[in-house]
Coordinates of C-alpha atoms in Angstrom, one line a residue:
Chain A
M26 CA -80.8 -47.7 1.0
M27 CA -79.9 -49.9 3.5
T28 CA -77.1 -51.9 1.2
K29 CA -75.7 -48.1 0.5
L30 CA -75.8 -47.3 4.4
R31 CA -73.9 -50.7 5.1
S32 CA -71.0 -50.1 2.4
Y33 CA -70.6 -46.4 3.6
G34 CA -71.3 -46.9 7.5
P35 CA -68.1 -48.1 8.7
A36 CA -65.6 -46.7 6.9
T37 CA -67.1 -43.4 7.1
L38 CA -67.8 -43.6 11.0
L39 CA -64.2 -44.6 11.8
L40 CA -63.0 -41.6 9.4
W41 CA -64.7 -39.6 11.1
V42 CA -63.8 -40.9 14.6
L43 CA -60.1 -40.1 13.7
V44 CA -61.2 -36.8 12.4
L45 CA -62.4 -35.7 15.8
I46 CA -59.0 -37.3 17.5
Y47 CA -56.8 -35.1 14.8
L48 CA -58.6 -32.3 15.3
F49 CA -58.9 -32.3 19.2
P50 CA -55.7 -31.4 20.0
V51 CA -55.8 -28.3 18.1
A52 CA -59.6 -27.3 19.2
W53 CA -58.5 -27.3 22.5
F54 CA -55.2 -25.4 22.2
I55 CA -56.4 -22.8 20.2
L56 CA -60.0 -22.6 22.3
S57 CA -57.5 -22.9 25.6
S58 CA -55.7 -19.3 24.1
F59 CA -59.1 -17.5 24.2
K60 CA -59.6 -18.6 27.4
P61 CA -58.7 -15.6 30.9
G62 CA -55.8 -17.1 32.9
S63 CA -58.5 -17.7 35.5
E64 CA -60.2 -19.8 33.7
L65 CA -57.7 -22.3 31.8
F66 CA -56.9 -24.1 35.3
S67 CA -60.2 -23.9 36.9
L68 CA -62.0 -27.0 37.8
P69 CA -64.4 -28.3 35.6
L70 CA -62.6 -27.8 32.7
S71 CA -64.8 -26.5 30.0
I72 CA -64.0 -26.5 26.0
L73 CA -65.5 -23.5 25.6
P74 CA -64.3 -20.3 27.1
E75 CA -66.9 -18.6 29.1
N76 CA -65.7 -15.4 28.8
W77 CA -63.6 -14.7 25.4
T78 CA -60.8 -12.6 25.7
F79 CA -57.8 -11.7 23.4
S80 CA -55.8 -11.0 26.9
G81 CA -53.3 -13.2 26.2
Y82 CA -52.8 -12.2 22.5
I83 CA -52.7 -8.5 23.4
T84 CA -50.1 -9.8 26.2
A85 CA -48.0 -11.7 24.4
W86 CA -47.8 -9.2 21.3
N87 CA -47.0 -6.7 23.9
R88 CA -44.1 -8.7 25.8
F89 CA -42.1 -10.3 22.9
N90 CA -41.5 -8.3 19.4
F91 CA -43.3 -10.4 17.5
A92 CA -43.1 -8.0 14.6
Q93 CA -38.9 -8.8 14.4
Y94 CA -39.4 -12.1 14.9
F95 CA -42.0 -12.7 12.1
F96 CA -39.7 -10.3 9.7
N97 CA -36.7 -12.4 10.8
T98 CA -38.2 -15.5 10.0
G99 CA -39.8 -14.9 6.5
L100 CA -36.4 -13.4 5.5
V101 CA -35.2 -16.6 6.5
A102 CA -37.8 -18.7 5.0
V103 CA -38.2 -16.3 1.6
V104 CA -34.6 -16.1 0.8
T105 CA -34.2 -19.2 1.5
T106 CA -36.6 -21.2 -0.8
V107 CA -35.8 -19.2 -3.5
L108 CA -31.9 -19.9 -3.3
T109 CA -33.3 -23.7 -2.9
V110 CA -35.7 -24.0 -6.1
F111 CA -32.9 -22.4 -8.2
V112 CA -30.0 -24.8 -7.4
S113 CA -32.5 -27.8 -6.8
A114 CA -33.6 -26.8 -10.5
M115 CA -30.0 -26.4 -11.6
T116 CA -28.8 -29.3 -10.3
G117 CA -31.3 -31.9 -11.0
Y118 CA -31.4 -30.7 -14.2
A119 CA -27.7 -31.3 -14.8
L120 CA -28.1 -34.7 -13.4
A121 CA -31.1 -35.6 -15.6
K122 CA -29.6 -34.1 -19.1
Y123 CA -26.0 -34.4 -18.9
K124 CA -24.2 -37.4 -19.3
A125 CA -20.4 -37.7 -17.6
K126 CA -19.2 -40.3 -14.6
W127 CA -18.6 -37.2 -12.8
L128 CA -22.3 -36.0 -12.5
S129 CA -23.5 -39.7 -11.5
I130 CA -20.8 -39.5 -8.7
F131 CA -22.0 -36.2 -7.5
F132 CA -25.7 -37.8 -7.5
I133 CA -24.5 -40.6 -5.4
C134 CA -23.6 -38.4 -2.8
I135 CA -26.4 -35.9 -2.9
L136 CA -28.2 -39.3 -2.0
A137 CA -26.0 -40.3 0.7
T138 CA -26.9 -36.4 2.4
T139 CA -29.9 -37.9 3.0
M140 CA -29.3 -40.3 5.4
L141 CA -26.3 -38.3 7.0
P142 CA -28.8 -35.2 8.1
T143 CA -26.6 -32.7 9.6
E144 CA -28.0 -33.4 12.9
V145 CA -25.6 -36.0 13.6
I146 CA -22.5 -33.7 12.8
M147 CA -23.8 -30.6 14.3
P148 CA -20.7 -29.8 16.6
S149 CA -18.5 -29.4 13.5
T150 CA -21.2 -28.0 11.6
F151 CA -21.4 -24.9 13.5
V152 CA -17.0 -24.8 13.8
V153 CA -17.9 -24.8 10.3
I154 CA -20.3 -21.7 10.4
R155 CA -18.4 -20.1 13.0
D156 CA -14.9 -20.2 10.9
L157 CA -17.2 -19.0 7.7
G158 CA -17.7 -15.9 9.6
L159 CA -22.0 -16.6 9.6
Y160 CA -22.4 -17.2 13.4
N161 CA -25.4 -14.9 14.3
Q162 CA -25.9 -14.1 11.2
L163 CA -29.2 -15.1 9.6
A164 CA -27.0 -16.4 6.4
G165 CA -25.7 -18.6 8.8
I166 CA -29.3 -20.2 8.6
I167 CA -29.8 -19.5 5.2
V168 CA -26.4 -21.1 3.5
P169 CA -26.5 -24.5 4.7
S170 CA -29.8 -25.0 4.5
I171 CA -30.1 -24.2 0.8
I172 CA -29.0 -27.6 -0.6
T173 CA -31.9 -30.6 -0.1
A174 CA -31.9 -33.6 -1.6
T175 CA -35.1 -33.8 -2.1
G176 CA -35.5 -30.6 -4.3
I177 CA -32.8 -32.1 -6.3
F178 CA -34.4 -35.4 -6.9
M179 CA -37.4 -33.9 -7.8
F180 CA -35.9 -31.6 -10.6
R181 CA -34.0 -34.8 -11.6
Q182 CA -37.0 -37.0 -12.0
Y183 CA -39.5 -34.2 -13.7
F184 CA -36.6 -33.1 -16.5
K185 CA -35.8 -36.8 -17.3
T186 CA -39.8 -36.7 -18.6
V187 CA -39.0 -33.9 -20.6
P188 CA -37.9 -34.9 -24.3
D189 CA -34.1 -34.6 -25.0
E190 CA -35.6 -33.4 -29.0
L191 CA -36.8 -30.2 -27.3
L192 CA -32.9 -29.5 -26.3
E193 CA -31.4 -30.5 -29.3
A194 CA -33.5 -28.7 -31.4
A195 CA -32.7 -25.3 -29.2
R196 CA -29.0 -26.6 -29.4
I197 CA -29.8 -26.9 -33.5
D198 CA -30.8 -23.1 -33.3
G199 CA -28.2 -21.6 -31.6
V200 CA -29.3 -21.7 -27.7
G201 CA -26.7 -21.9 -25.6
E202 CA -26.7 -24.2 -22.9
I203 CA -27.3 -21.8 -20.2
R204 CA -30.1 -19.7 -21.9
A205 CA -32.3 -22.8 -23.1
F206 CA -32.0 -23.8 -19.1
F207 CA -33.3 -20.3 -18.4
S208 CA -36.0 -19.6 -21.3
I209 CA -37.2 -23.3 -22.0
M210 CA -36.6 -25.7 -19.5
L211 CA -36.9 -23.8 -15.9
P212 CA -40.4 -22.2 -17.2
L213 CA -41.4 -26.0 -17.6
A214 CA -40.9 -26.9 -14.7
K215 CA -43.2 -24.0 -12.9
P216 CA -45.1 -26.9 -11.5
I217 CA -42.2 -28.6 -9.8
A218 CA -41.2 -25.4 -8.6
V219 CA -44.3 -24.7 -7.0
T220 CA -44.3 -27.8 -5.1
L221 CA -40.7 -27.5 -3.5
A222 CA -40.9 -23.5 -3.0
I223 CA -44.4 -24.7 -0.6
F224 CA -42.4 -27.2 1.3
S225 CA -39.0 -25.6 1.7
F226 CA -40.9 -22.4 2.9
Q227 CA -42.8 -24.4 5.5
W228 CA -39.2 -26.4 6.6
R229 CA -37.2 -23.3 7.0
W230 CA -40.4 -21.5 8.7
N231 CA -40.7 -24.1 11.3
D232 CA -37.0 -24.8 11.6
Y233 CA -35.4 -25.0 14.9
I234 CA -32.3 -26.7 15.1
W235 CA -30.1 -24.4 13.1
P236 CA -31.7 -21.3 14.6
L237 CA -30.5 -22.6 17.9
L238 CA -27.2 -23.5 17.1
V239 CA -26.4 -20.3 15.1
L240 CA -28.3 -17.4 16.6
N241 CA -27.7 -15.7 19.9
D242 CA -28.7 -12.4 19.7
P243 CA -32.4 -12.5 20.6
N244 CA -33.4 -9.6 18.3
R245 CA -32.3 -11.7 15.6
Y246 CA -34.0 -15.0 17.1
T247 CA -36.9 -17.0 14.9
L248 CA -40.0 -17.6 15.6
Q249 CA -39.6 -20.8 17.0
L250 CA -36.7 -20.1 18.9
A251 CA -38.8 -17.4 20.8
L252 CA -41.4 -20.0 21.3
R253 CA -39.3 -22.2 22.9
S254 CA -37.7 -19.7 25.2
I255 CA -41.2 -19.3 26.9
V256 CA -41.4 -22.7 27.0
G257 CA -38.2 -22.8 28.7
A258 CA -39.0 -20.6 31.1
D259 CA -39.2 -21.8 35.2
N260 CA -42.7 -21.1 35.2
I261 CA -44.7 -21.1 32.2
D262 CA -46.9 -18.2 31.6
W263 CA -49.8 -20.6 29.7
S264 CA -52.2 -18.4 28.4
V265 CA -49.0 -16.0 26.6
L266 CA -47.7 -19.2 25.5
L267 CA -51.2 -20.6 23.9
S268 CA -51.5 -17.4 22.4
A269 CA -48.1 -16.8 21.0
S270 CA -48.3 -20.2 20.0
V271 CA -51.1 -19.8 17.7
I272 CA -49.6 -16.3 16.5
S273 CA -46.8 -18.3 15.0
L274 CA -49.2 -20.8 13.1
I275 CA -51.3 -18.1 11.2
P276 CA -48.2 -17.4 8.0
M277 CA -48.4 -21.3 7.7
V278 CA -52.7 -21.6 7.9
I279 CA -52.5 -18.8 5.4
L280 CA -49.7 -20.5 2.9
F281 CA -51.8 -23.6 3.3
F282 CA -55.4 -21.9 1.9
V283 CA -53.7 -20.6 -0.8
F284 CA -52.3 -23.6 -2.4
Q285 CA -54.1 -25.8 -1.2
K286 CA -54.6 -27.8 -4.3
Q287 CA -51.3 -28.3 -4.7
I288 CA -50.2 -29.2 -1.6
M289 CA -53.0 -32.2 -1.3
N290 CA -51.5 -33.0 -5.0
A291 CA -48.3 -33.2 -4.6
D292 CA -47.1 -36.2 -5.6
M293 CA -43.5 -36.0 -3.4
N294 CA -43.0 -40.1 -4.3
S295 CA -40.4 -38.7 -6.7
G296 CA -38.5 -36.7 -3.8
L297 CA -37.1 -37.3 -0.6
K298 CA -38.1 -35.8 2.7
D299 CA -35.7 -32.8 3.6
Chain B
M209 CA -25.3 -41.6 -29.2
A210 CA -28.8 -39.6 -30.5
A211 CA -26.3 -36.7 -31.4
T212 CA -23.8 -38.5 -33.8
T213 CA -27.1 -40.1 -36.0
Q214 CA -28.4 -36.3 -36.2
T215 CA -24.9 -35.5 -37.4
P216 CA -25.3 -35.2 -41.1
E217 CA -28.8 -33.7 -41.0
V218 CA -27.3 -30.7 -39.5
A219 CA -24.4 -30.8 -41.3
T220 CA -26.6 -29.7 -44.0
A221 CA -28.2 -27.0 -42.7
T222 CA -25.7 -24.7 -41.2
P223 CA -21.9 -24.5 -41.3
P224 CA -21.0 -27.3 -39.3
R225 CA -17.8 -28.0 -37.0
R226 CA -17.4 -25.6 -35.6
R227 CA -20.6 -24.9 -34.3
L228 CA -20.8 -29.1 -33.3
A229 CA -17.3 -28.6 -31.8
S230 CA -18.8 -25.5 -29.8
I231 CA -22.2 -27.4 -28.7
R232 CA -20.0 -30.3 -27.5
R233 CA -17.7 -27.9 -25.6
G234 CA -21.1 -26.2 -23.9
Q235 CA -22.2 -30.0 -22.9
T236 CA -19.3 -30.0 -20.8
I237 CA -19.0 -26.6 -19.0
A238 CA -22.8 -26.1 -18.7
P239 CA -23.2 -28.8 -16.2
L240 CA -20.3 -28.0 -14.3
I241 CA -21.8 -24.4 -14.1
F242 CA -25.1 -25.5 -13.3
I243 CA -24.2 -28.0 -10.4
A244 CA -21.5 -25.3 -9.3
A245 CA -23.5 -24.3 -6.3
A246 CA -24.8 -27.7 -4.8
V247 CA -20.8 -28.8 -5.1
V248 CA -19.7 -25.7 -3.1
L249 CA -22.7 -26.2 -0.9
F250 CA -21.8 -29.7 -0.5
A251 CA -18.6 -29.3 0.2
L252 CA -18.8 -26.8 3.1
F253 CA -21.8 -28.2 4.8
F254 CA -21.3 -32.3 4.5
V255 CA -17.2 -33.2 3.3
W256 CA -15.7 -30.0 5.9
P257 CA -17.9 -30.9 9.0
G258 CA -18.1 -35.1 8.3
A259 CA -14.5 -34.8 8.0
L260 CA -13.9 -32.1 10.7
G261 CA -16.2 -33.9 12.8
L262 CA -14.2 -37.0 12.7
W263 CA -11.0 -35.7 13.5
Y264 CA -12.5 -33.7 16.5
S265 CA -13.6 -37.3 17.9
F266 CA -10.1 -37.7 18.2
T267 CA -9.3 -34.9 20.1
D268 CA -10.1 -32.9 22.9
Y269 CA -11.4 -29.9 21.6
R270 CA -13.5 -27.7 23.2
G271 CA -14.1 -24.8 20.9
V272 CA -11.7 -22.7 22.0
G273 CA -7.6 -23.1 21.6
D274 CA -6.3 -25.6 19.3
P275 CA -7.6 -29.4 18.5
E276 CA -5.1 -32.0 21.0
F277 CA -5.2 -35.2 19.1
I278 CA -5.9 -37.8 22.0
G279 CA -6.5 -41.1 20.3
I280 CA -9.8 -43.1 20.8
E281 CA -10.1 -41.7 24.1
N282 CA -13.1 -40.1 23.4
Y283 CA -14.5 -43.5 22.0
A284 CA -13.4 -45.3 25.1
A285 CA -15.3 -43.3 27.7
L286 CA -18.4 -43.4 25.5
L287 CA -18.0 -46.7 25.9
Q288 CA -17.8 -46.2 29.7
D289 CA -20.3 -43.7 29.8
A290 CA -23.7 -45.1 31.4
T291 CA -25.2 -41.8 30.4
F292 CA -24.5 -42.9 26.4
Y293 CA -26.1 -46.1 26.8
S294 CA -29.4 -45.1 28.0
V295 CA -29.2 -42.3 25.6
L296 CA -29.1 -45.0 22.8
G297 CA -31.3 -47.7 24.3
R298 CA -34.0 -44.9 24.7
T299 CA -33.4 -43.7 21.2
A300 CA -33.7 -47.4 19.7
F301 CA -36.6 -48.0 21.5
Y302 CA -38.4 -45.2 20.5
T303 CA -37.9 -45.8 16.9
L304 CA -38.9 -49.3 17.3
L305 CA -41.9 -47.8 18.7
S306 CA -42.4 -44.9 16.5
V307 CA -42.0 -46.8 12.7
P308 CA -44.4 -49.6 12.8
L309 CA -47.2 -46.6 14.7
H310 CA -46.3 -44.0 12.1
F311 CA -46.5 -46.5 9.5
V312 CA -49.8 -47.9 10.1
I313 CA -51.6 -44.8 11.2
S314 CA -50.4 -43.0 8.1
L315 CA -51.2 -45.6 5.8
G316 CA -54.5 -46.4 7.8
I317 CA -55.2 -42.8 7.0
A318 CA -54.6 -42.9 3.6
V319 CA -56.3 -45.5 2.8
L320 CA -59.8 -43.9 4.4
V321 CA -59.5 -40.7 2.6
T322 CA -58.9 -42.6 -0.8
T323 CA -61.8 -45.2 -0.3
R324 CA -64.4 -44.9 -2.3
N325 CA -66.7 -45.9 0.9
A326 CA -66.1 -42.8 2.9
K327 CA -68.3 -39.9 2.9
G328 CA -66.8 -36.4 4.0
K329 CA -63.5 -37.5 2.5
V330 CA -62.6 -33.3 1.7
P331 CA -62.8 -31.9 5.1
A332 CA -61.7 -35.1 6.6
R333 CA -58.3 -34.4 4.7
V334 CA -57.6 -31.2 5.7
V335 CA -58.3 -32.1 9.1
F336 CA -55.6 -34.7 9.1
F337 CA -52.9 -32.2 7.1
M338 CA -53.5 -29.6 9.7
P339 CA -50.2 -31.0 11.8
W340 CA -48.2 -30.3 9.1
L341 CA -49.0 -26.6 9.7
I342 CA -48.0 -27.1 13.3
S343 CA -44.2 -26.2 13.7
P344 CA -42.2 -29.2 16.0
I345 CA -42.0 -26.8 19.1
V346 CA -45.9 -25.7 18.8
N347 CA -46.4 -29.7 18.6
G348 CA -44.7 -30.0 21.8
V349 CA -46.4 -27.1 23.4
I350 CA -50.3 -28.5 22.6
W351 CA -49.2 -32.1 23.9
R352 CA -47.5 -30.8 26.8
W353 CA -51.1 -28.7 27.5
L354 CA -53.2 -31.7 26.9
F355 CA -50.7 -34.3 28.7
G356 CA -50.0 -32.0 31.6
E357 CA -50.6 -33.9 35.2
N358 CA -52.2 -31.5 37.0
F359 CA -54.3 -29.2 34.7
G360 CA -54.0 -31.5 32.2
F361 CA -57.0 -32.1 29.6
V362 CA -56.4 -36.0 29.5
N363 CA -56.0 -36.0 33.1
Y364 CA -59.0 -34.4 33.8
L365 CA -61.3 -36.7 31.7
L366 CA -59.7 -39.3 33.7
S367 CA -60.6 -38.3 37.0
L368 CA -64.6 -37.6 35.6
V369 CA -64.3 -41.5 35.4
G370 CA -62.9 -41.9 38.5
V371 CA -59.4 -42.8 37.4
D372 CA -56.4 -41.1 39.4
A373 CA -54.2 -38.6 37.8
V374 CA -51.7 -40.3 35.5
P375 CA -48.0 -39.3 35.9
W376 CA -47.2 -38.4 32.1
Q377 CA -44.3 -36.3 32.9
T378 CA -42.8 -37.8 35.8
D379 CA -43.0 -41.6 34.7
A380 CA -40.4 -42.5 32.1
N381 CA -42.4 -44.6 30.5
L382 CA -45.4 -42.2 29.9
S383 CA -43.9 -39.2 28.8
L384 CA -42.3 -41.7 26.4
A385 CA -45.7 -42.7 25.1
V386 CA -46.7 -38.8 25.2
V387 CA -43.8 -38.5 22.6
L388 CA -45.0 -40.9 20.6
F389 CA -48.5 -39.6 20.4
A390 CA -47.4 -36.0 19.4
S391 CA -45.0 -36.8 16.7
S392 CA -47.5 -39.3 15.6
W393 CA -50.1 -36.9 15.4
G394 CA -47.7 -34.7 13.6
G395 CA -46.0 -36.8 11.2
T396 CA -48.8 -38.0 9.5
A397 CA -49.8 -35.5 7.4
F398 CA -46.7 -36.3 5.5
N399 CA -46.4 -40.1 5.2
M400 CA -50.5 -39.9 4.1
L401 CA -49.6 -37.8 1.3
L402 CA -46.7 -39.9 0.3
F403 CA -49.3 -42.4 0.5
M404 CA -52.4 -40.8 -0.8
A405 CA -50.1 -39.9 -4.2
A406 CA -49.3 -44.1 -4.6
L407 CA -52.8 -45.2 -3.9
K408 CA -53.8 -42.8 -6.7
N409 CA -51.9 -44.7 -9.0
I410 CA -53.3 -47.8 -8.4
P411 CA -55.1 -48.9 -11.5
R412 CA -58.3 -49.5 -10.3
S413 CA -59.0 -52.4 -13.1
Y414 CA -56.8 -54.5 -10.4
L415 CA -58.9 -54.4 -7.3
E416 CA -62.1 -54.8 -9.4
A417 CA -61.0 -58.0 -10.9
A418 CA -60.1 -59.3 -7.4
E419 CA -63.7 -58.0 -6.3
I420 CA -65.4 -59.7 -9.5
D421 CA -63.2 -62.9 -8.2
G422 CA -64.9 -62.4 -4.6
A423 CA -62.4 -61.0 -2.8
T424 CA -62.8 -59.7 0.4
G425 CA -61.7 -55.9 1.3
W426 CA -59.0 -57.1 3.7
Q427 CA -57.2 -59.9 1.0
R428 CA -57.9 -57.0 -1.8
F429 CA -55.6 -54.3 0.3
R430 CA -53.0 -57.3 1.3
H431 CA -52.3 -58.7 -2.1
I432 CA -53.3 -56.5 -4.2
T433 CA -53.1 -52.7 -2.6
L434 CA -49.9 -53.2 -0.1
P435 CA -47.2 -55.3 -2.7
L436 CA -47.7 -52.3 -4.8
L437 CA -47.3 -49.7 -1.9
A438 CA -44.0 -51.4 -1.3
P439 CA -41.8 -48.4 -2.9
T440 CA -43.4 -45.8 -0.7
S441 CA -43.5 -48.3 1.9
F442 CA -40.0 -48.2 2.1
L443 CA -39.7 -44.7 1.5
V444 CA -41.7 -44.2 4.6
V445 CA -40.4 -46.8 6.6
L446 CA -36.8 -45.3 5.7
L447 CA -37.4 -41.6 6.5
T448 CA -39.8 -42.3 9.4
T449 CA -36.5 -44.0 11.1
I450 CA -34.3 -41.7 10.3
G451 CA -36.8 -39.1 11.3
S452 CA -37.1 -40.4 15.1
M453 CA -33.6 -41.2 15.3
K454 CA -32.9 -37.5 15.0
E455 CA -36.3 -36.2 17.2
F456 CA -35.1 -33.0 18.8
A457 CA -37.2 -29.8 18.4
M458 CA -40.7 -31.8 19.2
I459 CA -39.1 -33.1 22.6
Q460 CA -37.5 -30.0 23.8
A461 CA -41.0 -28.5 24.2
L462 CA -42.9 -31.2 25.3
N463 CA -40.8 -32.5 28.1
G464 CA -37.2 -31.6 27.6
G465 CA -36.0 -35.5 27.3
G466 CA -37.7 -35.5 31.0
P467 CA -38.2 -36.7 33.3
G468 CA -34.6 -35.9 34.2
T469 CA -32.8 -37.0 31.6
E470 CA -34.4 -40.3 31.1
N471 CA -35.8 -40.2 27.9
M472 CA -33.2 -38.3 26.3
L473 CA -32.4 -39.1 22.6
M474 CA -29.1 -39.1 20.8
V475 CA -29.4 -35.5 19.4
Q476 CA -30.1 -33.8 22.6
Y477 CA -27.5 -35.5 24.3
I478 CA -25.2 -34.2 21.5
Y479 CA -26.6 -31.0 21.6
R480 CA -26.2 -31.4 25.6
T481 CA -22.6 -32.4 25.2
G482 CA -21.3 -30.1 22.7
F483 CA -23.0 -26.7 23.3
E484 CA -23.6 -26.6 26.7
R485 CA -20.6 -28.4 28.5
S486 CA -18.8 -27.4 25.0
E487 CA -17.2 -30.7 24.6
I488 CA -16.9 -30.7 21.2
G489 CA -14.6 -33.6 21.0
Y490 CA -16.5 -35.5 23.0
A491 CA -20.1 -34.8 21.2
S492 CA -18.4 -35.8 18.0
A493 CA -17.6 -39.1 18.9
A494 CA -21.0 -39.4 19.8
S495 CA -22.1 -37.8 16.4
M496 CA -19.7 -40.3 15.1
V497 CA -21.3 -43.4 16.7
L498 CA -25.1 -41.9 15.6
M499 CA -23.8 -41.7 12.0
V500 CA -22.6 -45.1 11.7
I501 CA -25.7 -46.9 12.7
L502 CA -28.0 -44.5 10.4
I503 CA -25.5 -45.7 7.5
V504 CA -25.8 -49.2 8.8
V505 CA -29.9 -49.0 9.4
A506 CA -30.1 -47.1 5.9
V507 CA -28.1 -50.0 4.3
I508 CA -29.9 -52.7 5.7
Q509 CA -33.4 -51.4 5.0
L510 CA -32.0 -50.5 1.4
R511 CA -31.1 -54.4 1.1
F512 CA -34.8 -55.2 1.9
D513 CA -35.3 -53.0 -0.8
K514 CA -32.8 -54.6 -3.3
G515 CA -34.9 -58.1 -2.0
S516 CA -38.3 -57.0 -2.8
D517 CA -37.6 -56.1 -6.4
Q518 CA -36.6 -59.1 -7.3
S519 CA -39.1 -61.6 -5.9

């Protein structure tokens, strides 16, 4: 018993101290969102609200067009994610299963994009978006975000592990290249597709810089832009801001609980971050 | 190669030549079709803006009218711009602090949530993963709320133990420290995930053999785990470096690069000059400088990675 305690003790203690440190910011923020405005700043501060209230939520929901923001952000996140998965799968597949000099060159170009994130060329990218007629359009956020080195890399690594014999057998049976991909290879890569879809959705849901550059019309704002516009106000209404922030987290929390297993077991080592 | 060795078998099975030729043709056209979308997007959103940015950096473009070529004037002006130096210095300082911090925290936590010696790892993982669900904007809001000077929880705690209110918002170094806390907290989940996956792949037998030989926990970690984690460590360092150098959204919501502009980082500076003052030419020059720095950093780190492979 003693030895067991000794071997479990220090690591467990350290783990749970860290858990409390990590938990506290979120807990404090969520609990505060249920406090009435008068209680937010009244000393002594208490962790639990004395009078639980939803008034912050009601005000936030009424004052801001959340339904619209959810719709805009959801539309962008879903469409981008679907396109990202398809484009990444096709590109990764071509890079894994065909051999040609120009394919290797293109692969190097794709890897280079991870080192040259688009943020560093924001001003000229903005001009490109404007010239393409995508300014102030949701498509202006969607189209540039489709291509991700991470996604392409994940699929490439995966398709490398699929035996070439499978493809050769299909060819001998007279299955065309395109059909072989869609009916044999793509279904095989479903786990990768799901992992990438989860990550892509998270990137797009939380994206800030593209919407900031591209969108001008408040009716087309995404959630993050709307939130930031509350933060930027001269006098922050904290009870509204806290509630609005909590509302914006709900879809991600649902996503996490639905796909918890896939997220926790995702081996992103074969990929690169967006 | 494999295809040619199989040719005879195919030839006996089906009417040969023409089908083989069409298979070969398919193998040049198909990859083109597969990568077409990616090539177009790459050209539109990397090559074109990159080339355009380089061109603008030599012009006085302000977003309207025609850009006029002014040579290296923008770069010369940048070299004279005290704000630019302070932004560059602040970005470098921030990156230097944040990369080791992110690394140590996320590796430490990954080890703790995978070790045999701790209890309650599953709920702990969920907690450590929470910040991944939180957008950079909300992350900024949370930490601004915690570290408010007059109303923040941290200062309230300090006042309970008799410490005067700490100027988290008005002191430049302290507000950078808050940014560091917030970004380490927000970045843990992703890096932890990378480390967890890598730790799972370390053969248990190595560690057990070392344990039998009498190696302490720290020795095992230092001489077995850490070297085997090298590829992942490299990835984390590279991604965190790039991530820190282009930190933007979270700072916007946390303190807007304040107090004043003292903690303005590169992306914010480019955003301000390019979009708020619409000096696109000047902002493009600053972008080009940032790009060169990022390339140099990435190349140096790649060299290190190569070096560790050979040893």
